[in-house]
Amino acid sequence: MTVSNAGVTAPPGRALPDSRKPSGRPAPRTAARGKSLRERDKSGYLFVAPFAVATGLFLLLPTLYGLWMSFTNQSLTGTGSEFIGFANYAEAFSDPQVWQTLWNTVWFTILSTVPLVVVALVMALLVHTGLPGQWVWRMSFFAPYLLTSAVVSSLSSWLFQPDIGLLDTWLAGLGLGPVGWLTDENVAMFSIAAVTVWWTVGFNFLLYLAALQGIPAQQYEAATIDGAGGWRRLFSITLPQLRPITLVILVLQLLASLKVFDQIYLLTAGGPNGSTRPILEYVYDTGFTNYRLGYASAISYVFFALILVFTLVRLLPSKKEA
Amino acid sequence: MGSSGGLSRRDLLRAALVGAGGVALGGALAGCATPSAAGSGKTSVMVWDLFSGGDGALMQEMAGVVASANPDIAVETTTLAWGPPYYTKLAMASSGGRPPEAAVMHMSRLAGYAPGGLLEPFDLEALAALGIREEHFAPAVWQKAQFDGQLYALPLDTHPYIAFHNPDIVQQAGLAGADGKLDLSAVAGADNFLEAGRAMAEVTGETGVSWGYQRDPAGCWRMFWGLYSQNGGGYELTPGRPAALDEEAATEVFEFLQAMVDGKVAAKNQDGNAASGRFMSNRTGLMFAGEWDLPMFQGANPDVGATQFPAIFDTPANYADSHAFVLPKQGTPNPAKREATYRVLAGLLKEGLTWASAGHIPAYQPIVQEPAYQELTPQRDYAPAAEVAVFDPDAWFTGGGSDFQTRMADAMTDTLAGKAPARTAVTRMLSEMDRFLSQPNPA
């Protein structure tokens, strides 16, 4: 790690080195250079200001306003905003739809996250270990990530179309019966997860590829000289070196999957029989289709609290690792 | 400008700033100049609609005619995608105080909209002055447009869920009348209908009837509610109390639908697009759909026939809804704009013949009585549907594009797909209805 500021505060009776004297090493950046730091602070604040203002206006204020709304019976139609205490939260905890859609969200997260990490790793390893025509692979693995959810949903909707869809037509060609890709309660979530993996795996693939390229070649050379084969190098060098990026990908992926909404809304609108409705769609339905903004805010805050707890739990061990 | 003759960076910035100031100033002045549309000296009237495809093109055409008849008005129509988000946008625009001057709405949504103070009632005298009066509308439709004793919606049409048919296939299957069109008595009664479906399947070599229920909540609900009404089913949807349906009648409806979606009469696992595709490519003889699909079907088969919904059960009934114009509540009311809006809406109603060519039954009766309308086929063949029209149940959460229809369809798909008994759909629907009834009305 670089120089830590923590140890540089002057102990009583000892002056800090004067930065103007040539001391042979760079002066530690400390609070001792008070004036210039304050000046630097000023320009720093200026640089940060636009982002801070935007964050305040479009993130913090709405977030706080949402928190306030969760304690009211605010309606989208603008009528009836009364403070009702924890009534919305009480309703949320006893609402089976909240638990059902929360489970759907978790189920989607499990179904999508595991392949999104594993497949990305395998793809990156294949490309990195020297498949010919690397740029073609890189492009084709990453290209779907550039599509919008509307395009992806449109494409897959035709693929999964019951009765006349491509997949069912191919299955029929093989003498197999049709599958309710998006219409069978037991299948729909798998289909959506598969589409999501195809669509978004490219980003994780790029992260893995970058990490792979960052592993020093000398390590492999040394291992090879010591007689390590390909598998040995994979398990003893590559995978351990990829551990930090895997943790990053895992956390980012979990958060992204928990936020799932658009592809599900466009493909199944939460059906069949609510089997694919994620909690964010329930929030949307409650707030925007049924106009109950107060209750929708309360459900969002319950979900927000769960993600926060999850993120904090995840952060604790990563501090130790650092 | 520098001696080089080019524009220095500073000059450019200065020019840009002055220009931006001018634009801002111009905008501010234009703002002062309302009700005139900026720059044109016209009063602008914005109308939101939810008509895509052919419907949208016709609405544009009608708006064009109205605009030319009223040179002092700039009619701006904006088409938004139909479905739940349309109503969200309308509600948000209204509650934000800057909605369009008028908007199209399904009348079935009125019960959820009008009480929330999002709409303003029509001034009957102002309408009468433009030749729009109560006697020009069917009593049931006029009644449906009322809330709290006032007119909150100006009905544009009735759009029923009907049966289209392919005259060739129907004739070969022996289901045609003397005029070569589908004989409604040949498809009346559940057993008769299924038999007719099998006869058409013999002709096509595939299935007889097209009905797509997968991923089409509105289609599921329309089919169920129409048939349930035919079967004499009543309902009680009172907030705070458990929902009540005639469970026997509802179960019979699902038994019929399961028998229909058997892979022979109708395909087992079909969605709306596939159903239309099969019908238009002559692979089925009959198709259940909304009359708004008429232009699309006529594009594929100019001879396509259409009738009101066959009498599968005993009570004549045909599911329908109605597009109507409403006046979203303005944050800052503007009498000049309001007056212009009335003229635009009255003009649009009187262009109903154009609207009828899309398949809709005009609500403004003088149009229906015109000889030109009476010559429109197959429109006149299904016009009787309006007489037995049943609308959505009255509750704040029901209606076109509502979450209610989605949940009802969710509850019935397993049964329709043959994975659950008929009764299951009814039980699930009741439990979903109970959930809606237990929620407070947000309006």
Tab-separated table of C-alpha atoms in Angstrom, chain A residues 73 75-80 91 95-97 157-158 160-164 168 178-186 265-275 277 281-282 284-292 295, chain B residues 84-85 87-88 91-92 95 109 112-113 115-118 214-215 267 269-275 277-278 283 396-397 401-404 406-407 409-414 417 419 428 432 435-436 438-440 442-443:
chain	number	residue	atom	x	y	z
A	73	ASN	CA	-51.105	6.796	1.769
A	75	SER	CA	-51.654	8.130	-4.424
A	76	LEU	CA	-50.386	8.732	-7.938
A	77	THR	CA	-53.574	10.671	-8.571
A	78	GLY	CA	-52.318	13.249	-6.093
A	79	THR	CA	-55.093	12.750	-3.589
A	80	GLY	CA	-55.093	11.481	-0.027
A	91	GLU	CA	-49.146	-4.472	5.074
A	95	ASP	CA	-48.631	-9.337	1.845
A	96	PRO	CA	-48.031	-12.759	0.259
A	97	GLN	CA	-47.343	-11.034	-3.083
A	157	SER	CA	-40.026	-13.361	-27.940
A	158	TRP	CA	-40.001	-14.717	-31.514
A	160	PHE	CA	-39.783	-18.566	-27.684
A	161	GLN	CA	-43.119	-17.967	-29.435
A	162	PRO	CA	-45.482	-20.782	-28.590
A	163	ASP	CA	-46.775	-22.814	-31.505
A	164	ILE	CA	-44.915	-21.058	-34.343
A	168	ASP	CA	-40.600	-25.071	-31.058
A	178	PRO	CA	-43.499	-27.945	-27.945
A	179	VAL	CA	-42.205	-26.404	-24.727
A	180	GLY	CA	-43.960	-23.497	-23.029
A	181	TRP	CA	-40.779	-21.407	-22.990
A	182	LEU	CA	-42.517	-18.351	-21.640
A	183	THR	CA	-45.917	-19.825	-20.915
A	184	ASP	CA	-45.120	-22.726	-18.606
A	185	GLU	CA	-44.772	-21.744	-14.967
A	186	ASN	CA	-41.942	-24.211	-14.491
A	265	TYR	CA	-41.768	-6.997	-18.078
A	266	LEU	CA	-41.364	-7.138	-21.839
A	267	LEU	CA	-41.241	-10.924	-22.202
A	268	THR	CA	-43.878	-12.214	-19.796
A	269	ALA	CA	-45.140	-9.176	-17.866
A	270	GLY	CA	-44.646	-11.343	-14.794
A	271	GLY	CA	-46.759	-14.257	-15.993
A	272	PRO	CA	-47.676	-17.053	-16.313
A	273	ASN	CA	-49.603	-16.911	-13.092
A	274	GLY	CA	-47.134	-14.505	-11.531
A	275	SER	CA	-44.322	-17.052	-11.694
A	277	ARG	CA	-42.969	-11.369	-11.517
A	281	GLU	CA	-42.511	-5.239	-11.079
A	282	TYR	CA	-44.763	-5.566	-8.065
A	284	TYR	CA	-44.249	-0.820	-10.439
A	285	ASP	CA	-47.699	-2.418	-10.595
A	286	THR	CA	-48.585	-1.162	-7.144
A	287	GLY	CA	-47.317	2.357	-7.650
A	288	PHE	CA	-47.894	3.095	-11.298
A	289	THR	CA	-50.718	0.813	-12.397
A	290	ASN	CA	-52.708	0.770	-9.172
A	291	TYR	CA	-51.581	4.285	-8.116
A	292	ARG	CA	-50.619	3.333	-4.539
A	295	TYR	CA	-47.423	1.387	-0.380
B	84	PRO	CA	-51.045	0.005	-18.359
B	85	PRO	CA	-48.277	2.603	-18.972
B	87	TYR	CA	-52.918	5.234	-18.004
B	88	THR	CA	-49.939	5.815	-15.741
B	91	ALA	CA	-52.622	10.013	-14.436
B	92	MET	CA	-49.176	11.491	-13.844
B	95	SER	CA	-51.845	15.056	-11.266
B	109	ARG	CA	-61.455	2.878	-16.736
B	112	GLY	CA	-61.016	4.405	-11.458
B	113	TYR	CA	-60.298	7.785	-12.973
B	115	PRO	CA	-63.356	9.937	-8.702
B	116	GLY	CA	-59.683	10.824	-8.292
B	117	GLY	CA	-60.220	14.347	-9.570
B	118	LEU	CA	-58.067	13.642	-12.624
B	214	GLN	CA	-50.982	-16.971	-24.046
B	215	ARG	CA	-49.311	-13.700	-23.095
B	267	ALA	CA	-54.418	-24.791	-30.996
B	269	ASN	CA	-50.683	-23.274	-26.677
B	270	GLN	CA	-51.161	-20.216	-28.780
B	271	ASP	CA	-50.608	-16.506	-28.350
B	272	GLY	CA	-52.365	-13.649	-30.094
B	273	ASN	CA	-49.789	-13.181	-32.845
B	274	ALA	CA	-49.740	-16.853	-33.747
B	275	ALA	CA	-53.544	-16.971	-33.738
B	277	GLY	CA	-51.034	-15.484	-38.305
B	278	ARG	CA	-52.865	-18.778	-38.663
B	283	ARG	CA	-55.059	-22.232	-41.574
B	396	TRP	CA	-61.938	1.145	-9.357
B	397	PHE	CA	-59.389	-1.496	-10.323
B	401	GLY	CA	-55.112	-1.897	-19.544
B	402	SER	CA	-55.591	-2.533	-15.840
B	403	ASP	CA	-53.519	-4.679	-13.545
B	404	PHE	CA	-56.780	-6.486	-12.781
B	406	THR	CA	-53.405	-9.134	-16.062
B	407	ARG	CA	-54.032	-10.873	-12.734
B	409	ALA	CA	-55.424	-13.843	-17.024
B	410	ASP	CA	-52.608	-15.118	-14.812
B	411	ALA	CA	-55.161	-16.977	-12.761
B	412	MET	CA	-56.658	-18.685	-15.788
B	413	THR	CA	-53.664	-19.652	-17.934
B	414	ASP	CA	-52.921	-22.955	-16.179
B	417	ALA	CA	-53.353	-24.791	-20.942
B	419	LYS	CA	-52.608	-28.118	-16.585
B	428	ARG	CA	-57.586	-18.362	-8.291
B	432	GLU	CA	-57.038	-12.339	-6.810
B	435	ARG	CA	-56.823	-9.109	-2.915
B	436	PHE	CA	-57.943	-6.145	-5.012
B	438	SER	CA	-58.924	-5.613	0.312
B	439	GLN	CA	-56.803	-2.748	-1.011
B	440	PRO	CA	-57.786	0.847	-0.428
B	442	PRO	CA	-56.152	5.146	-4.266
B	443	ALA	CA	-58.425	7.673	-5.949
